[in-house]
Coordinates of C-alpha atoms and ligand atoms in Angstrom, one line a residue:
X1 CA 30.1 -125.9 -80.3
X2 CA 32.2 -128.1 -82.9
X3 CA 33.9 -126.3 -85.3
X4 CA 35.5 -127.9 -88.5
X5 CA 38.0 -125.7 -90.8
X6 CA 38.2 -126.3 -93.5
X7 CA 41.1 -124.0 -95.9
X8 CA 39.9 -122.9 -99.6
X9 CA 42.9 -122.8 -101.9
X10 CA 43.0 -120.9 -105.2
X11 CA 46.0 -120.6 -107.6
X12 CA 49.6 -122.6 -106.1
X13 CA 47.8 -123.7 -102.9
X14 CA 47.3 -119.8 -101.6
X15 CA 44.6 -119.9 -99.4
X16 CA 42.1 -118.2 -100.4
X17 CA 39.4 -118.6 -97.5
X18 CA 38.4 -120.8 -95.2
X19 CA 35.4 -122.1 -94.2
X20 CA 34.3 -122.8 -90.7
X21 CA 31.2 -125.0 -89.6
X22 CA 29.8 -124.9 -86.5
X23 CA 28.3 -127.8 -85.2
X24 CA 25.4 -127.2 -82.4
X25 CA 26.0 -130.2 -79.6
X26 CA 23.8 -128.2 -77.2
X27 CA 21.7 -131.2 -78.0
X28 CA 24.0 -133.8 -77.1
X29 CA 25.7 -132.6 -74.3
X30 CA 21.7 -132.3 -72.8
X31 CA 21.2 -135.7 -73.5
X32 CA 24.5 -137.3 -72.1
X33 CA 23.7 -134.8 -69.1
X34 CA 20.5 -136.5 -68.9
X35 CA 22.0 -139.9 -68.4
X36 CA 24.5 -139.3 -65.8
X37 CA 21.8 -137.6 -63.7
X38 CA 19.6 -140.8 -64.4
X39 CA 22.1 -143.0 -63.5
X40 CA 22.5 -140.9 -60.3
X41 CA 19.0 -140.7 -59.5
X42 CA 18.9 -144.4 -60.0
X43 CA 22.1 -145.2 -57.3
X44 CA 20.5 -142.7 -55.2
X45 CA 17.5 -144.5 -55.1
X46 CA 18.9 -148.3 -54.6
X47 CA 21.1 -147.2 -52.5
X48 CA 18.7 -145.6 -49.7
X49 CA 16.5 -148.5 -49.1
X50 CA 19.1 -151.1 -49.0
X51 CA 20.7 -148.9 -46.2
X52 CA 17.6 -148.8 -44.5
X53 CA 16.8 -152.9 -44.4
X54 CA 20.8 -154.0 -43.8
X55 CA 20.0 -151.1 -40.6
X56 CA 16.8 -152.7 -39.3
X57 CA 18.5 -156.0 -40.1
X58 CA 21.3 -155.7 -38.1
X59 CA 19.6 -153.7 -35.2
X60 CA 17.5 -156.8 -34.9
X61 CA 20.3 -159.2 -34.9
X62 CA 21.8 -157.0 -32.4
X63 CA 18.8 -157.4 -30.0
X64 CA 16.2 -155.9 -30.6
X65 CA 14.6 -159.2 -31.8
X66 CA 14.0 -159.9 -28.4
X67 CA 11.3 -157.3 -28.1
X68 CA 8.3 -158.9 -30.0
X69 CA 6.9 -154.9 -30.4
X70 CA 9.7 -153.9 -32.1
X71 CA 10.3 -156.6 -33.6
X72 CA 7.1 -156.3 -35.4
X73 CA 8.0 -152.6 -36.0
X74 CA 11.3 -153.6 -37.6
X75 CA 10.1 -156.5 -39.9
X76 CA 7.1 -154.3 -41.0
X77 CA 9.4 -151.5 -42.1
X78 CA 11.6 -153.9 -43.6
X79 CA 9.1 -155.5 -45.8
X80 CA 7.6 -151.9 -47.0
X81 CA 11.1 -151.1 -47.9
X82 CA 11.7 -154.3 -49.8
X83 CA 8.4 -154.0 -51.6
X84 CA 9.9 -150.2 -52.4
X85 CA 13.1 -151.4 -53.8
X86 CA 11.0 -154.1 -55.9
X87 CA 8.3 -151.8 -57.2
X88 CA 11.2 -149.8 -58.2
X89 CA 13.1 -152.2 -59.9
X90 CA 10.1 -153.4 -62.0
X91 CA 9.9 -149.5 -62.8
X92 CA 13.0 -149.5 -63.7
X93 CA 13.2 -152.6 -66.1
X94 CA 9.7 -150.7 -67.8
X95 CA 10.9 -147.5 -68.3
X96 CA 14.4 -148.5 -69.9
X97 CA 12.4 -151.2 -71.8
X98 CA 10.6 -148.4 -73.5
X99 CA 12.8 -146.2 -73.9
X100 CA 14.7 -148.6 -75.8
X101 CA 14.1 -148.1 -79.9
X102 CA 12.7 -151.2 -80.6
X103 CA 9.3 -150.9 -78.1
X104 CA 6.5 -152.0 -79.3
X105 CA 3.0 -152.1 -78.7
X106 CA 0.8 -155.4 -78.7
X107 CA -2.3 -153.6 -80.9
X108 CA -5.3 -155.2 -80.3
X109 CA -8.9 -153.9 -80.2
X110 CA -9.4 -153.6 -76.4
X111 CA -12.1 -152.4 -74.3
X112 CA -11.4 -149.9 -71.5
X113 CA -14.7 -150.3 -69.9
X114 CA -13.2 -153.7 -68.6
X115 CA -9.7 -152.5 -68.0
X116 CA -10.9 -149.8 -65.5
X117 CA -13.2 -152.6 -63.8
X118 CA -10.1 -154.4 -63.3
X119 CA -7.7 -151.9 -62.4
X120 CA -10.5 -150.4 -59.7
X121 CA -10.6 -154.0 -58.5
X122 CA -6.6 -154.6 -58.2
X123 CA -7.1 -150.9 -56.0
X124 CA -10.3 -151.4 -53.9
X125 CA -8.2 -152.4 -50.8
X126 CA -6.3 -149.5 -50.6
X127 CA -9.1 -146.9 -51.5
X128 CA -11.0 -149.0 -48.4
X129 CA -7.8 -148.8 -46.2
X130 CA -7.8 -144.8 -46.8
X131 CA -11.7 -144.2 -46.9
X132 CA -11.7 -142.9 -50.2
X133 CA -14.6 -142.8 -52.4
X134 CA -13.9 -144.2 -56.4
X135 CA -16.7 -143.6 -58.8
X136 CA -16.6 -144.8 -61.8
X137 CA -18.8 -142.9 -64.8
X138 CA -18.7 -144.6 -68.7
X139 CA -20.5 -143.7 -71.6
X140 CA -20.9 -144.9 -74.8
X141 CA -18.6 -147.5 -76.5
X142 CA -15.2 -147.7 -75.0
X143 CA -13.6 -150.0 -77.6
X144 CA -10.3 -148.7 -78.8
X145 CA -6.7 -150.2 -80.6
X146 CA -4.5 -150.5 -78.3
X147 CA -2.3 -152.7 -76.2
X148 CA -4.3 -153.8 -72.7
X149 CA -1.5 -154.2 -70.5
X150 CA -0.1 -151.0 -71.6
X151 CA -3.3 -149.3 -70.9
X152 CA -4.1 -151.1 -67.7
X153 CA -0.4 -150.0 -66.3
X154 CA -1.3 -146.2 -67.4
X155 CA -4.4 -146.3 -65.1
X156 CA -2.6 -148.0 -62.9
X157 CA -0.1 -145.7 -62.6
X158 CA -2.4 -142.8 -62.4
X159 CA -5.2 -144.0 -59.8
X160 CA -2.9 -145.3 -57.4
X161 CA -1.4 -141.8 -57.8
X162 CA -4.8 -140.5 -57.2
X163 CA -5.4 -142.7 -54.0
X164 CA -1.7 -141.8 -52.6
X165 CA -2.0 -137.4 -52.8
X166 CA -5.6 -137.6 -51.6
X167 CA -6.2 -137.3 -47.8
X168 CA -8.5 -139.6 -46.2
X169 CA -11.8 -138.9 -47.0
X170 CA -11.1 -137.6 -50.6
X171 CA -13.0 -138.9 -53.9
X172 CA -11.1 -140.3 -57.2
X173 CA -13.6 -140.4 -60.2
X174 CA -12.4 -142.4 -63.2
X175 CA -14.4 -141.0 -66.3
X176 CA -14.1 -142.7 -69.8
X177 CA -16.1 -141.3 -72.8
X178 CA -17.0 -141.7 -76.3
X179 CA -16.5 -138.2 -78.4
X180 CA -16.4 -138.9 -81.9
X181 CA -13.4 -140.7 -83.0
X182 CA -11.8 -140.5 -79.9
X183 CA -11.9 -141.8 -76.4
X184 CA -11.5 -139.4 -73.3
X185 CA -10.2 -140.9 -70.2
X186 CA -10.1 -138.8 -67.3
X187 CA -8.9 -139.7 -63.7
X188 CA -9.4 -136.8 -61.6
X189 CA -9.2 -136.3 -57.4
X190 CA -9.8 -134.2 -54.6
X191 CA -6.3 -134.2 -53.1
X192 CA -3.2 -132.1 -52.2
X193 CA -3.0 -130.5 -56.0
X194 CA 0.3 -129.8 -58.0
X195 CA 1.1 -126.0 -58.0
X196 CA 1.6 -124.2 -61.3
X197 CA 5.1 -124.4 -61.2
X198 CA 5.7 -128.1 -60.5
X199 CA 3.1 -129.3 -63.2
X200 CA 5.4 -129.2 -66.1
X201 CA 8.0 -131.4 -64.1
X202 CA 5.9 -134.0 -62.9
X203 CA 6.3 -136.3 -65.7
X204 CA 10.1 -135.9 -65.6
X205 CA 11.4 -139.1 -64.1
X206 CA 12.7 -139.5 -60.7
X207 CA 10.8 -135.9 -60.2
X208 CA 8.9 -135.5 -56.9
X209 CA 7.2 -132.6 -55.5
X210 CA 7.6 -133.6 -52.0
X211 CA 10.9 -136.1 -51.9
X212 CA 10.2 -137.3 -48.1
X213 CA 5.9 -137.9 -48.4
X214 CA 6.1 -139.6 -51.9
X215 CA 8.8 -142.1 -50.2
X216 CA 6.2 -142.5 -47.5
X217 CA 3.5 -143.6 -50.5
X218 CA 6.0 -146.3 -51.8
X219 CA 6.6 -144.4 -54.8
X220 CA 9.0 -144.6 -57.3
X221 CA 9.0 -141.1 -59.0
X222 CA 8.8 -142.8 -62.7
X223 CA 5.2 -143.0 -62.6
X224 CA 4.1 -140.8 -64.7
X225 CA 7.2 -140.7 -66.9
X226 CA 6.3 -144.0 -67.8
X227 CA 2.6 -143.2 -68.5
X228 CA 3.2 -140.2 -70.6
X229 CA 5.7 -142.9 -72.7
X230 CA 2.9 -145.1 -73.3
X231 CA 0.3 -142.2 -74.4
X232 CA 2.5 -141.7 -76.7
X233 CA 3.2 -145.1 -77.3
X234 CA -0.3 -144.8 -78.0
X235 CA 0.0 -141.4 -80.2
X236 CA -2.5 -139.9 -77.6
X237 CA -2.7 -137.1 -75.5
X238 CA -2.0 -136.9 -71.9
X239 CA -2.9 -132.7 -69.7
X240 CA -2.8 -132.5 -66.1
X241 CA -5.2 -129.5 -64.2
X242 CA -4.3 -129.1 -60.9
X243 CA -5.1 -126.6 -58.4
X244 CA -3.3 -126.6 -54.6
X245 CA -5.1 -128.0 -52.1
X246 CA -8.4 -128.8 -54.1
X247 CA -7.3 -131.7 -56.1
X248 CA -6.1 -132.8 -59.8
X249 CA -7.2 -133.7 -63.1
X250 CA -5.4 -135.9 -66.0
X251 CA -6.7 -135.6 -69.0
X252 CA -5.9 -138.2 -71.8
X253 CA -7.3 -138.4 -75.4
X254 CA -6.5 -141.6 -77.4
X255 CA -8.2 -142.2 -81.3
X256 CA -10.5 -145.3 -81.1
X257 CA -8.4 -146.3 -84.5
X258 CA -4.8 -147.1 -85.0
X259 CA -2.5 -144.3 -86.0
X260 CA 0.3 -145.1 -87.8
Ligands
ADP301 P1 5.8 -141.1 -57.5 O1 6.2 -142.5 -57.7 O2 6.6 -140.3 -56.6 O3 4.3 -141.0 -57.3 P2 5.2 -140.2 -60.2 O4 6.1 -140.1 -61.4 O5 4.0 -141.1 -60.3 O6 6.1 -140.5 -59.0 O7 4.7 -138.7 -59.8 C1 5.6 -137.7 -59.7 C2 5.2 -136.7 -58.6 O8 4.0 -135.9 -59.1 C3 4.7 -137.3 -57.3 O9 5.8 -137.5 -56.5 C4 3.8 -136.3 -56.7 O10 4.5 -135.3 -56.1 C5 3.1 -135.7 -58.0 N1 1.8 -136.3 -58.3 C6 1.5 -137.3 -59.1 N2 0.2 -137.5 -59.1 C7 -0.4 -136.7 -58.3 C8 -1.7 -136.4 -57.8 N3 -2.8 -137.1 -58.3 N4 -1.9 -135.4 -56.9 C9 -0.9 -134.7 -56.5 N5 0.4 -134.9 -56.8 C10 0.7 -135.8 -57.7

């Protein structure tokens, strides 16, 4: 708390109260707190893959370059480690981008029908690579307001989510449907599950269940915190159902018309 005291003075300046007013910063402390761990988490984050490439680097230069298997082994980790540190850069230029005040959509009337055809099509490869299964199941019209890059980077986000926490051998469906005014998109799969205790957190940035596997899927940990921004960007809905070991399900609910 801030407290301000303030005197009350009657007849020749006696005091004849005071008042006190106590000012709740609970708020703002929370919110500076949440800063300084974000600009933690974000060192904390540069830092470890730029150790790892000036390592492989100079373990190369020291000699191992003259072994063409592990020189193979030490360029390939070094260029997943770059392409880390980049994804995560571009994450991190997004997310501050929107959280800044003046974010804005570009509304225009889009249809999701062809942004999940595209966005299956940018992630084909790696559903090959890991034989998994997409499907892809649309019904009625999918034509919406809303801003298509913004949409496409939400699936994005979300399927290539899907594809990383589902073993080999899994399924990702990608539903879209027409109910009423709204549009439901669904991307659900048959992977390692969220348990009831982490599903709250998961759209906290930086937050990982598993710190050590979701480095190993290139991820950034602001995934979702940037699509649950851009719902809402989008004043729509966004649930996760989740179950351990039997797979999750993102709900999302957007109105086919602009809401002001
Ligand atoms: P990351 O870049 O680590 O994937 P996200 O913000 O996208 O970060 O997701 C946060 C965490 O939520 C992930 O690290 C993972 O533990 C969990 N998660 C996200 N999507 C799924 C999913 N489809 N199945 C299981 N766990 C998931």
């Amino acid at each position: 708390f801030h407290i301000t005291c303030v005197p009350i003075l009657g007849f020749q300046d006696k005091i004849k109260g005071i008042v006190l007013v106590f000012h709740d910063i609970t708020e703002l402390k929370h919110l500076e707190q949440m800063r300084k761990d974000f600009v933690a988490n974000v060192s904390h984050e540069l830092r470890t893959p730029v150790t790892s490439l000036k390592g492989f680097a100079e373990t190369l230069l020291d000699g191992a370059m003259d072994d063409v298997e592990l020189r193979k082994k030490f360029l390939s980790i070094i260029w997943k480690e770059s392409d880390r540190l980049q994804n995560l850069i571009q994450d991190l230029l997004d997310f501050t981008k929107m959280e800044q005040s003046n974010f804005k959509l570009n509304w225009q009337t889009v249809n999701l029908a062809t942004i999940i055809d595209d966005v299956t099509t940018l992630l084909e490869t790696k559903a090959r690579k890991k034989e998994l299964k997409m499907h892809v199941e649309l019904s009625g019209s999918l034509e919406m307001d809303g801003d298509a890059e913004r949409l496409k980077q939400i699936l994005i986000n979300l399927i290539n989510n899907a594809l990383s926490y589902t073993p080999s051998g899994g399924e990702v469906w990608i539903t879209g449907k027409d109910v009423d005014e709204n549009i439901e998109l669904y991307v659900k799969d048959t992977g390692i599950g969220i348990t009831d205790d982490e599903v709250p957190r998961i759209f906290e940035r930086f937050y990982r269940v598993d710190k050590a596997r979701s480095r190993n899927s290139g991820g950034t940990g602001l995934g979702l915190a940037i699509v649950k921004h851009l719902v809402e960007a989008h004043k729509g809905s966004i649930k996760v159902t989740s179950q351990k070991d039997k797979g999750t399900t993102f709900q999302m609910i957007f109105s086919k018309k602009r809401k002001d």
